[in-house]
Tab-separated table of C-alpha atoms and ligand atoms in Angstrom:
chain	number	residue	atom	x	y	z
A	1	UNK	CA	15.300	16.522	-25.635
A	2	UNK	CA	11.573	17.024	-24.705
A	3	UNK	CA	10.875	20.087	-23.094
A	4	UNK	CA	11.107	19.916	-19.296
A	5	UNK	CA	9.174	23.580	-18.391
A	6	UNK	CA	8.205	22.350	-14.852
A	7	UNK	CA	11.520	21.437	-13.666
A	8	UNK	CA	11.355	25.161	-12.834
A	9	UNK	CA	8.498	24.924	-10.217
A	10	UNK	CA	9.752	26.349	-6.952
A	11	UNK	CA	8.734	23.169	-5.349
A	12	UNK	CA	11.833	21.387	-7.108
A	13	UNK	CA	15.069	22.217	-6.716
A	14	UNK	CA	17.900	22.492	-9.202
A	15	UNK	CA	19.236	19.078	-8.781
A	16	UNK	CA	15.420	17.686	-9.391
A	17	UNK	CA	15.480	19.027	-13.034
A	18	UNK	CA	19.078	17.750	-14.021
A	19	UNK	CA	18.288	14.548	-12.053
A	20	UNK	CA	14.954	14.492	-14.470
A	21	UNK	CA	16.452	15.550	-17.264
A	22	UNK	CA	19.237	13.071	-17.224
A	23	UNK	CA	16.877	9.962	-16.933
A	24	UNK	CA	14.635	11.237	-19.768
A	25	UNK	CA	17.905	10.847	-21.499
A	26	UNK	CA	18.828	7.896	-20.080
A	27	UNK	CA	15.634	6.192	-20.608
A	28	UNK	CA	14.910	6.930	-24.037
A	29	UNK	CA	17.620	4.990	-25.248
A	30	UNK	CA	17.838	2.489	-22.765
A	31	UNK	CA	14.368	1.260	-21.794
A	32	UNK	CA	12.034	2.483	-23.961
A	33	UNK	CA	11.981	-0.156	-26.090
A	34	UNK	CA	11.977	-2.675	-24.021
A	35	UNK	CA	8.817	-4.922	-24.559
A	36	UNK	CA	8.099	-8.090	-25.345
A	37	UNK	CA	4.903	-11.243	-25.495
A	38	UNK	CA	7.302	-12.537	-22.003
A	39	UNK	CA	6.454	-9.996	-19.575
A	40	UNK	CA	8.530	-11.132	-16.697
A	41	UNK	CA	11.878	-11.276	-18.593
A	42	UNK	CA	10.963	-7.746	-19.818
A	43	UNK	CA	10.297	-6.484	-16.014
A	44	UNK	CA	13.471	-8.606	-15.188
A	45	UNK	CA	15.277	-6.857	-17.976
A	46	UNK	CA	13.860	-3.277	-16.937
A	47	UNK	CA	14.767	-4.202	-13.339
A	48	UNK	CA	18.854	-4.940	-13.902
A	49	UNK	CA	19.143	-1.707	-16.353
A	50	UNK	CA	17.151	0.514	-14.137
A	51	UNK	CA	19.774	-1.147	-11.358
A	52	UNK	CA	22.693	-0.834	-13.481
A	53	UNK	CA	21.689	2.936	-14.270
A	54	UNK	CA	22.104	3.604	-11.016
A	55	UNK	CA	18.260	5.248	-10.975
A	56	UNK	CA	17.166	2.513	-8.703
A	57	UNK	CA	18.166	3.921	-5.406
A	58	UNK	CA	16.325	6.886	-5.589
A	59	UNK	CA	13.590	3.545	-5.661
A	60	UNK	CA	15.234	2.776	-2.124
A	61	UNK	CA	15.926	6.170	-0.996
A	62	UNK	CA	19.555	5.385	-0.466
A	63	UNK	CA	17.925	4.307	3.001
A	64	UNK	CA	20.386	1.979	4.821
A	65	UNK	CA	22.105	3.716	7.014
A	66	UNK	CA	20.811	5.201	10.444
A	67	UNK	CA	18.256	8.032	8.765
A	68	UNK	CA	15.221	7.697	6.652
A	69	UNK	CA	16.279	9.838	3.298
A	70	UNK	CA	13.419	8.926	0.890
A	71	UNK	CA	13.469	12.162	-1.933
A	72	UNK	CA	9.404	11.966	-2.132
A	73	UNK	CA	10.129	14.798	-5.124
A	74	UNK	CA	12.955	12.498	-7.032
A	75	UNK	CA	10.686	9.419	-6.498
A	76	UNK	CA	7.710	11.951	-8.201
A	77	UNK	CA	9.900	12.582	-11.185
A	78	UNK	CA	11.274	9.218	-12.126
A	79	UNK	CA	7.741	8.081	-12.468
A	80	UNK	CA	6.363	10.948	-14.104
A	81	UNK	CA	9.423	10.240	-16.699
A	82	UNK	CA	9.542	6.611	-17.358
A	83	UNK	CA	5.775	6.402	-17.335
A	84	UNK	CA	6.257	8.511	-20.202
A	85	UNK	CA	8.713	6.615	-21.778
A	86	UNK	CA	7.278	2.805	-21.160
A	87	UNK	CA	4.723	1.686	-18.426
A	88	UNK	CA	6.627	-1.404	-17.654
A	89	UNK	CA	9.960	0.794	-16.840
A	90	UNK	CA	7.992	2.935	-14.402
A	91	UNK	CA	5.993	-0.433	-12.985
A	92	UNK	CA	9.681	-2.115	-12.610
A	93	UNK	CA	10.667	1.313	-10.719
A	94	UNK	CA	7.930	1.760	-8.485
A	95	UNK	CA	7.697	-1.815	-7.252
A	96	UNK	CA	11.297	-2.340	-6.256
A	97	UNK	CA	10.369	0.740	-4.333
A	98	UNK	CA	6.924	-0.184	-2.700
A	99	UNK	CA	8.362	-3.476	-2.184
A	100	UNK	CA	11.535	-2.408	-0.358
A	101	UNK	CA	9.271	0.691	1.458
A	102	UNK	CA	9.139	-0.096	4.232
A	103	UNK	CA	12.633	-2.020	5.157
A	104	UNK	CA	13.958	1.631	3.904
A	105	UNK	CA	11.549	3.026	6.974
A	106	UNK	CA	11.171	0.318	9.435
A	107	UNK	CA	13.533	-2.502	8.937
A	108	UNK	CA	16.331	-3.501	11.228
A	109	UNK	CA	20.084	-2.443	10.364
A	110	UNK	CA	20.699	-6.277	9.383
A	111	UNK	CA	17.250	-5.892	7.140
A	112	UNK	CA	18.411	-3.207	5.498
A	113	UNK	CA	21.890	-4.435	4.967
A	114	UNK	CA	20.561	-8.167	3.900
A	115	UNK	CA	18.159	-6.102	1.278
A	116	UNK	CA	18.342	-2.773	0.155
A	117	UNK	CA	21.467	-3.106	-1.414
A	118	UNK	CA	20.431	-6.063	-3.905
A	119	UNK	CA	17.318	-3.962	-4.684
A	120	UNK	CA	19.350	-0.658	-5.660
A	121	UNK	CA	21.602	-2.662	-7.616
A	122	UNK	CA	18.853	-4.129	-9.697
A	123	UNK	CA	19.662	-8.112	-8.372
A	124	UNK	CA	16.626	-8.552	-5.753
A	125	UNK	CA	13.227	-7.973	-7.756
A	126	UNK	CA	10.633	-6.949	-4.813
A	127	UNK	CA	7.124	-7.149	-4.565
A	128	UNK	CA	4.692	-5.909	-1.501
A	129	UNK	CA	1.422	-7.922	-0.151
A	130	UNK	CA	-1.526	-6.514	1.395
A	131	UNK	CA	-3.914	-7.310	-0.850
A	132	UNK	CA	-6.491	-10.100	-0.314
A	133	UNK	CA	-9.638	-11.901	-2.582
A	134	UNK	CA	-11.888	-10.327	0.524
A	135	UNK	CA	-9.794	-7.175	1.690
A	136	UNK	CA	-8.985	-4.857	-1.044
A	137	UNK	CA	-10.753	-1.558	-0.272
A	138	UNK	CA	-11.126	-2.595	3.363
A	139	UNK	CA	-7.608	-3.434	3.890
A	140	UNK	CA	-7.747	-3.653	7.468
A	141	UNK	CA	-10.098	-6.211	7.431
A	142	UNK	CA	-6.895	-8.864	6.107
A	143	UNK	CA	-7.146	-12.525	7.322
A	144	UNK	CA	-4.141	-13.998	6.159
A	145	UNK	CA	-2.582	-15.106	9.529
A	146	UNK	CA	0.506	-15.617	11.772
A	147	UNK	CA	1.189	-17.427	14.890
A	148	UNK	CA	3.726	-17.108	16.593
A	149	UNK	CA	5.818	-21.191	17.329
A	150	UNK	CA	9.064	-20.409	19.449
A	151	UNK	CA	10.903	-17.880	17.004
A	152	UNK	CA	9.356	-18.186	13.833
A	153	UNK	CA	6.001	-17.099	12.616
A	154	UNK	CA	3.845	-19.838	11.084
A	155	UNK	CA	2.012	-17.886	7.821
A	156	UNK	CA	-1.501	-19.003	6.357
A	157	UNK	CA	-4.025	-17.930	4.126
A	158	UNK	CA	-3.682	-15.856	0.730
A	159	UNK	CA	-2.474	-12.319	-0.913
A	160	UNK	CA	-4.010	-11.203	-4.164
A	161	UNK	CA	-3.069	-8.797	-7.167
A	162	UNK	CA	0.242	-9.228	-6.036
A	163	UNK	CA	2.716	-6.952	-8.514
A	164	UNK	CA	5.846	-8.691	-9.362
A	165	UNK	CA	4.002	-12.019	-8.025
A	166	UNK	CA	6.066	-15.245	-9.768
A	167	UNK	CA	9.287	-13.168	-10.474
A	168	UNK	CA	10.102	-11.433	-7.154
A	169	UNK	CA	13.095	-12.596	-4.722
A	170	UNK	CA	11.102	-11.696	-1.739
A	171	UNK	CA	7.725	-10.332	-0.361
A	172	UNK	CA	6.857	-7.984	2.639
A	173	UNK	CA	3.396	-9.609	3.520
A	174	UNK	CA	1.107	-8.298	6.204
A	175	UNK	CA	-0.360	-10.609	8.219
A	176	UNK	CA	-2.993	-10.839	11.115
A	177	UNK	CA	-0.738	-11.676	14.408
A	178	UNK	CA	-3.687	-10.609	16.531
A	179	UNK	CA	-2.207	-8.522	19.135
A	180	UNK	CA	-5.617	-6.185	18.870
A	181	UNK	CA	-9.006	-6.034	17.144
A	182	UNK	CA	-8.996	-4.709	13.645
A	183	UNK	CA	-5.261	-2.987	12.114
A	184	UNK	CA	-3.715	-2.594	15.358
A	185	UNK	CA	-3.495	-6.832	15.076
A	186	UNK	CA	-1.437	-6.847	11.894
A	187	UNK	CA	2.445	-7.446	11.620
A	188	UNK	CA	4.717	-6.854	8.684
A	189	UNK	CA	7.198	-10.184	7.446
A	190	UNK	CA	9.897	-10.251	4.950
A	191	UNK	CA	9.233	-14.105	2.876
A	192	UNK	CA	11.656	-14.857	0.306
A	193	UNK	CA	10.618	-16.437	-2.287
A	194	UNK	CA	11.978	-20.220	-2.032
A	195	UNK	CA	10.346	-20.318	1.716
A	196	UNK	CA	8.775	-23.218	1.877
A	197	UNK	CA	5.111	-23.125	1.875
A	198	UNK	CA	4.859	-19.905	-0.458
A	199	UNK	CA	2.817	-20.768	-3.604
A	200	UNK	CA	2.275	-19.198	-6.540
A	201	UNK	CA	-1.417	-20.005	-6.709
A	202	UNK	CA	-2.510	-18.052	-9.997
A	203	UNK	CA	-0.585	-16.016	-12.432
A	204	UNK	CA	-2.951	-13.006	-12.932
A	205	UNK	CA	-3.374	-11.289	-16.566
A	206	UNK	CA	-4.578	-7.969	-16.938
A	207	UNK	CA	-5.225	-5.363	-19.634
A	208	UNK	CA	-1.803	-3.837	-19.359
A	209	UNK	CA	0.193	-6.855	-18.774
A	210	UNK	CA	2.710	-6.595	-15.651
A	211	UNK	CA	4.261	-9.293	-13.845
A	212	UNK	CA	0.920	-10.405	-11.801
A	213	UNK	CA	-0.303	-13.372	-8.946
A	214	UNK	CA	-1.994	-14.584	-6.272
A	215	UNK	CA	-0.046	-16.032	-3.362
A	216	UNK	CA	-0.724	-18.635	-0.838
A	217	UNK	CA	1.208	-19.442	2.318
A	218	UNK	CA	0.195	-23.040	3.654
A	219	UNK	CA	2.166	-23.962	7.377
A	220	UNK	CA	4.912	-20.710	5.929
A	221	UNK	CA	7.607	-20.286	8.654
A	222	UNK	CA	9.369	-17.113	8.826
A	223	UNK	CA	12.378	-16.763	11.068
A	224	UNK	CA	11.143	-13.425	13.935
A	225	UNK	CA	14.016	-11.757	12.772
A	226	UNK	CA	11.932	-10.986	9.330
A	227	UNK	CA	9.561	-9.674	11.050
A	228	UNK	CA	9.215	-5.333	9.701
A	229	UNK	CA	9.027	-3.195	13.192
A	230	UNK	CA	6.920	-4.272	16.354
A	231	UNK	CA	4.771	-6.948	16.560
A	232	UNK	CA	1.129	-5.494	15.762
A	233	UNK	CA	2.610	-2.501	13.988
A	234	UNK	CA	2.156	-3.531	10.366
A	235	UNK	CA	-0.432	-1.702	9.436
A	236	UNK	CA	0.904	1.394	10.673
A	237	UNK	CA	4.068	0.221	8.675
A	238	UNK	CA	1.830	-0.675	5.110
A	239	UNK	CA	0.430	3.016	5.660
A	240	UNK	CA	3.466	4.468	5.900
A	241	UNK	CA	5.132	2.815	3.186
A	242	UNK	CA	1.448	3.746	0.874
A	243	UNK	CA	1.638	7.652	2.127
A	244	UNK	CA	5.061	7.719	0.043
A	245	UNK	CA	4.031	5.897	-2.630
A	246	UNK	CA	0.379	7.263	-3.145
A	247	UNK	CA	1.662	10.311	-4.523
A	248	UNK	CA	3.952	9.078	-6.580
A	249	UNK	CA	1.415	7.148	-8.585
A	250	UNK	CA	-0.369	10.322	-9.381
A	251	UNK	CA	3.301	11.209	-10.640
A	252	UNK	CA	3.254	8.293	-13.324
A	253	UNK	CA	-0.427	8.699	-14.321
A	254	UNK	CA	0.768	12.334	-14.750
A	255	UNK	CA	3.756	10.784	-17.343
A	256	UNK	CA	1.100	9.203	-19.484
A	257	UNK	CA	-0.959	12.263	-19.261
A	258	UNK	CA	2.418	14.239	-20.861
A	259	UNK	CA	2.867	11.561	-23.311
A	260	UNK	CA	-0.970	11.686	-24.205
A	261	UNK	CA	0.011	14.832	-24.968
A	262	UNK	CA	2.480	14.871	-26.900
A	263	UNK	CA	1.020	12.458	-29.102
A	264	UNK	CA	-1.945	14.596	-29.511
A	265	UNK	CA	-0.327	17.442	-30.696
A	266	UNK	CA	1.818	15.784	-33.316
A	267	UNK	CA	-1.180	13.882	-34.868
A	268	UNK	CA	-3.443	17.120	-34.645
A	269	UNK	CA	-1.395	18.864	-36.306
A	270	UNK	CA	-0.153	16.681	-39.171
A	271	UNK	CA	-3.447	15.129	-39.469
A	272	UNK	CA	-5.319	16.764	-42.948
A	273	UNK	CA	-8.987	16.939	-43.078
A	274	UNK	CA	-11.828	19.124	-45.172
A	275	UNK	CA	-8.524	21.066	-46.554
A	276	UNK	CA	-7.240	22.147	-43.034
A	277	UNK	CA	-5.457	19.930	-40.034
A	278	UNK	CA	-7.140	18.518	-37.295
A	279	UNK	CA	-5.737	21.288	-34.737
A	280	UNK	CA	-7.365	24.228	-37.280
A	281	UNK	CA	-10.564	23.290	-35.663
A	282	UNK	CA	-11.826	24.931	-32.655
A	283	UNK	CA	-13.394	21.756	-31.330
A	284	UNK	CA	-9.914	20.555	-31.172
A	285	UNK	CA	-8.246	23.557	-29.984
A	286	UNK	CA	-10.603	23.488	-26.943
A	287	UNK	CA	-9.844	19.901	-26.380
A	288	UNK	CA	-6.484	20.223	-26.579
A	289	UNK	CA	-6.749	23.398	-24.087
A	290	UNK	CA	-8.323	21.359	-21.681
A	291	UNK	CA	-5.952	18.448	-21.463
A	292	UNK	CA	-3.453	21.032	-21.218
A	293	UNK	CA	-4.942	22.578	-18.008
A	294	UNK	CA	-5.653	19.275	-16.411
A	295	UNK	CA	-2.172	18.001	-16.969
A	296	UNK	CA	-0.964	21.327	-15.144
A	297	UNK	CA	-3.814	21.400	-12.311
A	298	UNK	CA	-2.622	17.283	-11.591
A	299	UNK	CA	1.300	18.027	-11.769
A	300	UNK	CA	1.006	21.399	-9.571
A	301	UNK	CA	-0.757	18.906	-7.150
A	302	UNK	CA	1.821	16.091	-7.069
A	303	UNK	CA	4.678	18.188	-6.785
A	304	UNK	CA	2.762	19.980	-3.882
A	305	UNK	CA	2.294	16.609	-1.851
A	306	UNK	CA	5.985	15.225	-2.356
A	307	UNK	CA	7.359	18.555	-1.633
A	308	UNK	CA	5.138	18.923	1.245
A	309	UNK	CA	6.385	15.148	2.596
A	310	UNK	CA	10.431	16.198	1.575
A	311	UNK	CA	9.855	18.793	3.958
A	312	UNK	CA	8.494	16.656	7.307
A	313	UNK	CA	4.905	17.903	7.122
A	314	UNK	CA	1.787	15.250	6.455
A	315	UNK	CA	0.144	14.497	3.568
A	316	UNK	CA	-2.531	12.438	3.461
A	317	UNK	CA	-4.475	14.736	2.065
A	318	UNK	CA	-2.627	16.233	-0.219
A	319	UNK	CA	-1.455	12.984	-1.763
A	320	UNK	CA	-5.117	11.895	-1.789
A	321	UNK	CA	-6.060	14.998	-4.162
A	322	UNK	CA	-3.150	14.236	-6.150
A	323	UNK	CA	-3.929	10.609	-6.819
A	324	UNK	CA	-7.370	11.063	-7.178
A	325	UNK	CA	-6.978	14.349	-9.795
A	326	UNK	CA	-3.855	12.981	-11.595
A	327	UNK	CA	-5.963	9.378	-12.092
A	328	UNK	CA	-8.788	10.982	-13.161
A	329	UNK	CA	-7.413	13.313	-15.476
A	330	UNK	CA	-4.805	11.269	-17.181
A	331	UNK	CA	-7.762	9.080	-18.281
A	332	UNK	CA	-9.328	11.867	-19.528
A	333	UNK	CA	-6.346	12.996	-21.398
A	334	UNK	CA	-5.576	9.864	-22.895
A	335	UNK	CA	-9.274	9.191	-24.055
A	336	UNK	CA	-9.381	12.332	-25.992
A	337	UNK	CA	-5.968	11.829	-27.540
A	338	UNK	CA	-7.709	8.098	-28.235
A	339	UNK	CA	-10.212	9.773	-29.983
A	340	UNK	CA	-8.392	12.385	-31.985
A	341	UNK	CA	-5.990	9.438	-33.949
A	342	UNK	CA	-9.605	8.162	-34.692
A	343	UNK	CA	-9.576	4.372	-36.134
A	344	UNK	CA	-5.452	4.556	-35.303
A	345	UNK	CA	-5.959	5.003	-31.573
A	346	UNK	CA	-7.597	1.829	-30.638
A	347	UNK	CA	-5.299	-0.152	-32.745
A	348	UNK	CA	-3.419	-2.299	-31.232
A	349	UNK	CA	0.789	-1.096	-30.455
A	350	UNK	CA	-0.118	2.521	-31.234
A	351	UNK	CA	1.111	4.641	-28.144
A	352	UNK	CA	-2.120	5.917	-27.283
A	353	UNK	CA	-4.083	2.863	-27.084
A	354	UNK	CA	-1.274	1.245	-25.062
A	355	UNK	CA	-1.586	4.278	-22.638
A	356	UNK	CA	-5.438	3.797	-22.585
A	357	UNK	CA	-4.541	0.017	-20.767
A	358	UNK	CA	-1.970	1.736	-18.644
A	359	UNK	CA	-3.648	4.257	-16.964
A	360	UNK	CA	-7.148	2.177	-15.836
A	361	UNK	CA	-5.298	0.431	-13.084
A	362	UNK	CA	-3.931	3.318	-11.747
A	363	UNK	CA	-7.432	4.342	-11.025
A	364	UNK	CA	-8.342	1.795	-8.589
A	365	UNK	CA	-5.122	0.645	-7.127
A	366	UNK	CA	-2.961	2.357	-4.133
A	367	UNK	CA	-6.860	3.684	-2.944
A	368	UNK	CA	-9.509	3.707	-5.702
A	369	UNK	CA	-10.853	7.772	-6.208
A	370	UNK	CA	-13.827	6.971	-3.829
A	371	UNK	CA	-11.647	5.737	-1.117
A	372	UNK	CA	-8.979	8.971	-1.937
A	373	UNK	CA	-12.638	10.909	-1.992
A	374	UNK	CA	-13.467	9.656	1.562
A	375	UNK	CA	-9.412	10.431	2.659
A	376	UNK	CA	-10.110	14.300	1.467
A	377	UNK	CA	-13.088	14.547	2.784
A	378	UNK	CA	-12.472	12.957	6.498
A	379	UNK	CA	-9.471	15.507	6.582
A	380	UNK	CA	-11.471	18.200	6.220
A	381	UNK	CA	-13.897	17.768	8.871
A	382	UNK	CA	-11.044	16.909	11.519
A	383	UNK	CA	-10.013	20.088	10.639
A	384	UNK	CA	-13.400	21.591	10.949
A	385	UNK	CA	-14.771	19.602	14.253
A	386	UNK	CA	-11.366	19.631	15.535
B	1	LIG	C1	-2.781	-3.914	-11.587
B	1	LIG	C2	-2.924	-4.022	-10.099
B	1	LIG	C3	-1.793	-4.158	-9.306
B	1	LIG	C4	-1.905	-4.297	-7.915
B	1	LIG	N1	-0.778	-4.477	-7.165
B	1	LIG	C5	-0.895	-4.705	-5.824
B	1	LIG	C6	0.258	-5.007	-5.044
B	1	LIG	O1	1.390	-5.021	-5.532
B	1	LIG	N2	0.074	-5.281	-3.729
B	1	LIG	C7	-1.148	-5.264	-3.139
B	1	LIG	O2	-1.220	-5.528	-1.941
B	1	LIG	N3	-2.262	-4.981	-3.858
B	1	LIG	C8	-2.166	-4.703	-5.180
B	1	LIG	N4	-3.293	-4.428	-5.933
B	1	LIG	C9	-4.599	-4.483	-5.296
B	1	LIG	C10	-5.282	-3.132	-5.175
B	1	LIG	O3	-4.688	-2.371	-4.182
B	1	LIG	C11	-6.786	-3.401	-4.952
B	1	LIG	O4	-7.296	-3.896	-6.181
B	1	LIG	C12	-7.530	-2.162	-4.540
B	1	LIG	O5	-7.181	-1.790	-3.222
B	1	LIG	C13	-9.046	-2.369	-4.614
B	1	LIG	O6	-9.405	-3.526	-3.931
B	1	LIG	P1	-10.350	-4.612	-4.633
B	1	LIG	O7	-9.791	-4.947	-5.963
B	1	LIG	O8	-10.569	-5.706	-3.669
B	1	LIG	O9	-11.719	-3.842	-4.883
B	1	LIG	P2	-12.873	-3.571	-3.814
B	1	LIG	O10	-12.311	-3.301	-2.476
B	1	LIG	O11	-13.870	-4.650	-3.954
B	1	LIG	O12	-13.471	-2.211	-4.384
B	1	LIG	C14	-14.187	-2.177	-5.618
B	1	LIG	C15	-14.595	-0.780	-5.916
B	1	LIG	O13	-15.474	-0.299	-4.921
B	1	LIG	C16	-15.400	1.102	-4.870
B	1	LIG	N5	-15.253	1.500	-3.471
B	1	LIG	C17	-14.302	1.137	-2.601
B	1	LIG	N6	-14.519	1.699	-1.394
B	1	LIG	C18	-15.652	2.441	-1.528
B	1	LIG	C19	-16.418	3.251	-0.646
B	1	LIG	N7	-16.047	3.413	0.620
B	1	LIG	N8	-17.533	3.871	-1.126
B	1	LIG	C20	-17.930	3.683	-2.393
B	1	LIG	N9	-17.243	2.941	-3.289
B	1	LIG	C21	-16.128	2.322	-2.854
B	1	LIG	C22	-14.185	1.540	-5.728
B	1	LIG	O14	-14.639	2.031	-6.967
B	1	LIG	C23	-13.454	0.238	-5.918
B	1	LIG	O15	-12.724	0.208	-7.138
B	1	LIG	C24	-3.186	-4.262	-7.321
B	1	LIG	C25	-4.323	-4.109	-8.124
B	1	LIG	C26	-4.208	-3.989	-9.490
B	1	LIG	C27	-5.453	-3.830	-10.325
């Protein structure tokens, strides 16, 4: 068992640390090997053991009754700790939770029931779509379009960079309905996959390969009961769902920070050179010091923002400094663990390089660091200017 010193934080509480320390167990032996050339039936493998674990409603929030009861703090940790263990496992977590967001906070009773269930359980793979070729950044700015025949809603245009895109049983995709300029015009619709006039128009690869596409809805009709809250509301809904999520991303890029680590300090110590080890030298003592201290300044952060949201209170800007900070620095981290295994670290299957392709996403998804940079910073002059 790895140590777990910051289960202790006062901003957990004691079931966070044997919840933690149970799936560290847990997911050593049962997903951290799990990889494979066929991405999507290792994310659909990850999925239905991560279901079957039972770790997937803390994904969920065990949200289907009457009360929202999303554990921001629980969400935090089971990234932080697959992340560590295998990207994919946290990627399979966190999208059958961004996916199924915001049912768990807006859906109807029937949505919930239809849904959230399957997802928990591992048998519904979910997948959320804001994203488009010309809104990424400026999200608000989406084009792909509803109208409204009798009660169905008639979807057209395209989503891109899609996660789970090709393999999921259903999106939630935001669409322009048009009820007001700008992202007060935007609803939220629930499109299961077989709908006809849902495409899968390109499978996606990327550096660290996850289940990836771009989607295209040609004459799509959705039943109004799919539709996620009010009509015009789905912005409102997508932010929402993001505020939960955002910090939890800095909780995974904090994982691969820890695993970084770890691998750091075995091969600087072990590693002989000029009749010493690598970690006899003070150049790699003050390395190692450093990633130390930015692992602890990112992790004091996230837990700060999802303990801050478990109890009521916003946190946009708190979840902004811990994306941004946790990003940032697990890059860092993992770079100089890169270059302390030397030639080893960029070859291909060693830990660390795979963690150098994990973590670059992670920088400009969810809010790239200038757009978390512009959150921080328009916080802080509403609170000056009032
Ligand atoms: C691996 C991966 C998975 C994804 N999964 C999903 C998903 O499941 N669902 C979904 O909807 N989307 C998803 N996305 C999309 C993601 O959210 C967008 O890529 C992201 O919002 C950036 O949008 P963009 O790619 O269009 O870049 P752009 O909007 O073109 O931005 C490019 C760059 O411009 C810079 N920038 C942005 N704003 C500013 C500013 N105001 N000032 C200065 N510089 C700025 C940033 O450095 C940014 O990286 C995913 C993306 C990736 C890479």
């Amino acid at each position: 068992m790895r140590e777990l010193a910051h289960l202790d934080w006062p901003f957990l509480e004691e079931r966070h640390g044997i919840f933690a320390a149970e799936l560290d167990g847990w997911a050593r032996e049962h997903v951290a090997e799990v990889h494979g050339p066929d991405v999507d039936a290792a994310c659909r493998t990850l999925v239905r053991r991560l279901g079957e674990g039972g770790w997937l409603r803390h994904a969920v929030g065990g949200a289907w009754g009457e009360q929202e009861v999303i554990d921001t703090r629980a969400i935090c940790l089971a990234r932080e700790t697959l992340a560590y263990h295998n990207g994919l496992a946290d990627f399979a977590f966190a999208m059958q939770g961004l996916g199924s967001g915001a049912i768990s906070l807006q859906g109807t009773p029937q949505q919930k029931e239809k849904y959230l269930p399957r997802v928990a359980r591992g048998e519904a793979i979910a997948a959320f779509a804001l994203s488009e070729p010309d809104a990424g950044s400026d999200v608000a700015n989406l084009q792909c379009a509803a109208h409204i025949e009798g009660d169905h809603a008639v979807l057209e245009g395209e989503k891109t960079w899609i996660s789970n895109g090709g393999i999921a049983d259903f999106y939630v995709v935001f669409c322009r309905t048009g009820e007001a300029p700008g992202p007060r015009g935007i609803s939220a619709f629930i499109v299961d996959q077989d709908t006809p006039g849902l495409e899968i128009a390109e499978r996606i690869e990327v550096i660290a390969p996850h289940p990836l596409a771009r989607l295209r809805f040609r004459s799509c009709r959705v039943p109004l009961s799919q539709r996620i809250g009010a009509a015009g509301e789905g912005f409102k809904v997508a932010m929402r769902t993001l505020d939960v999520f955002r910090t939890s991303v800095a909780a995974a890029a904090l994982g691969f920070a820890r695993r970084a680590m770890d691998e750091a300090l075995q091969r600087a110590t072990t590693r002989k050179m000029f009749n010493q080890t690598l970690a006899d030298f003070q150049l790699t003592q003050a390395r190692l010091a450093q990633m130390a201290t930015t692992i602890d300044s990112s992790a004091l952060l996230v837990y700060r923002a999802a303990w801050l949201r478990d109890q009521g209170q916003g946190v946009t800007k708190e979840a902004a400094m811990a994306k941004m900070t946790a990003t940032e620095g697990a890059q860092q981290v993992i770079d100089a663990a890169v270059q302390m295994f030397g030639g080893l670290g960029v070859k291909r299957g060693e830990v660390v390089e795979q963690l150098y392709r994990e973590i670059r996403s992670l920088r400009i998804y969810e809010g790239a660091t200038e757009v978390q940079q512009l959150i921080i910073a328009r916080e802080l002059l509403r609170e000056v200017r009032g």
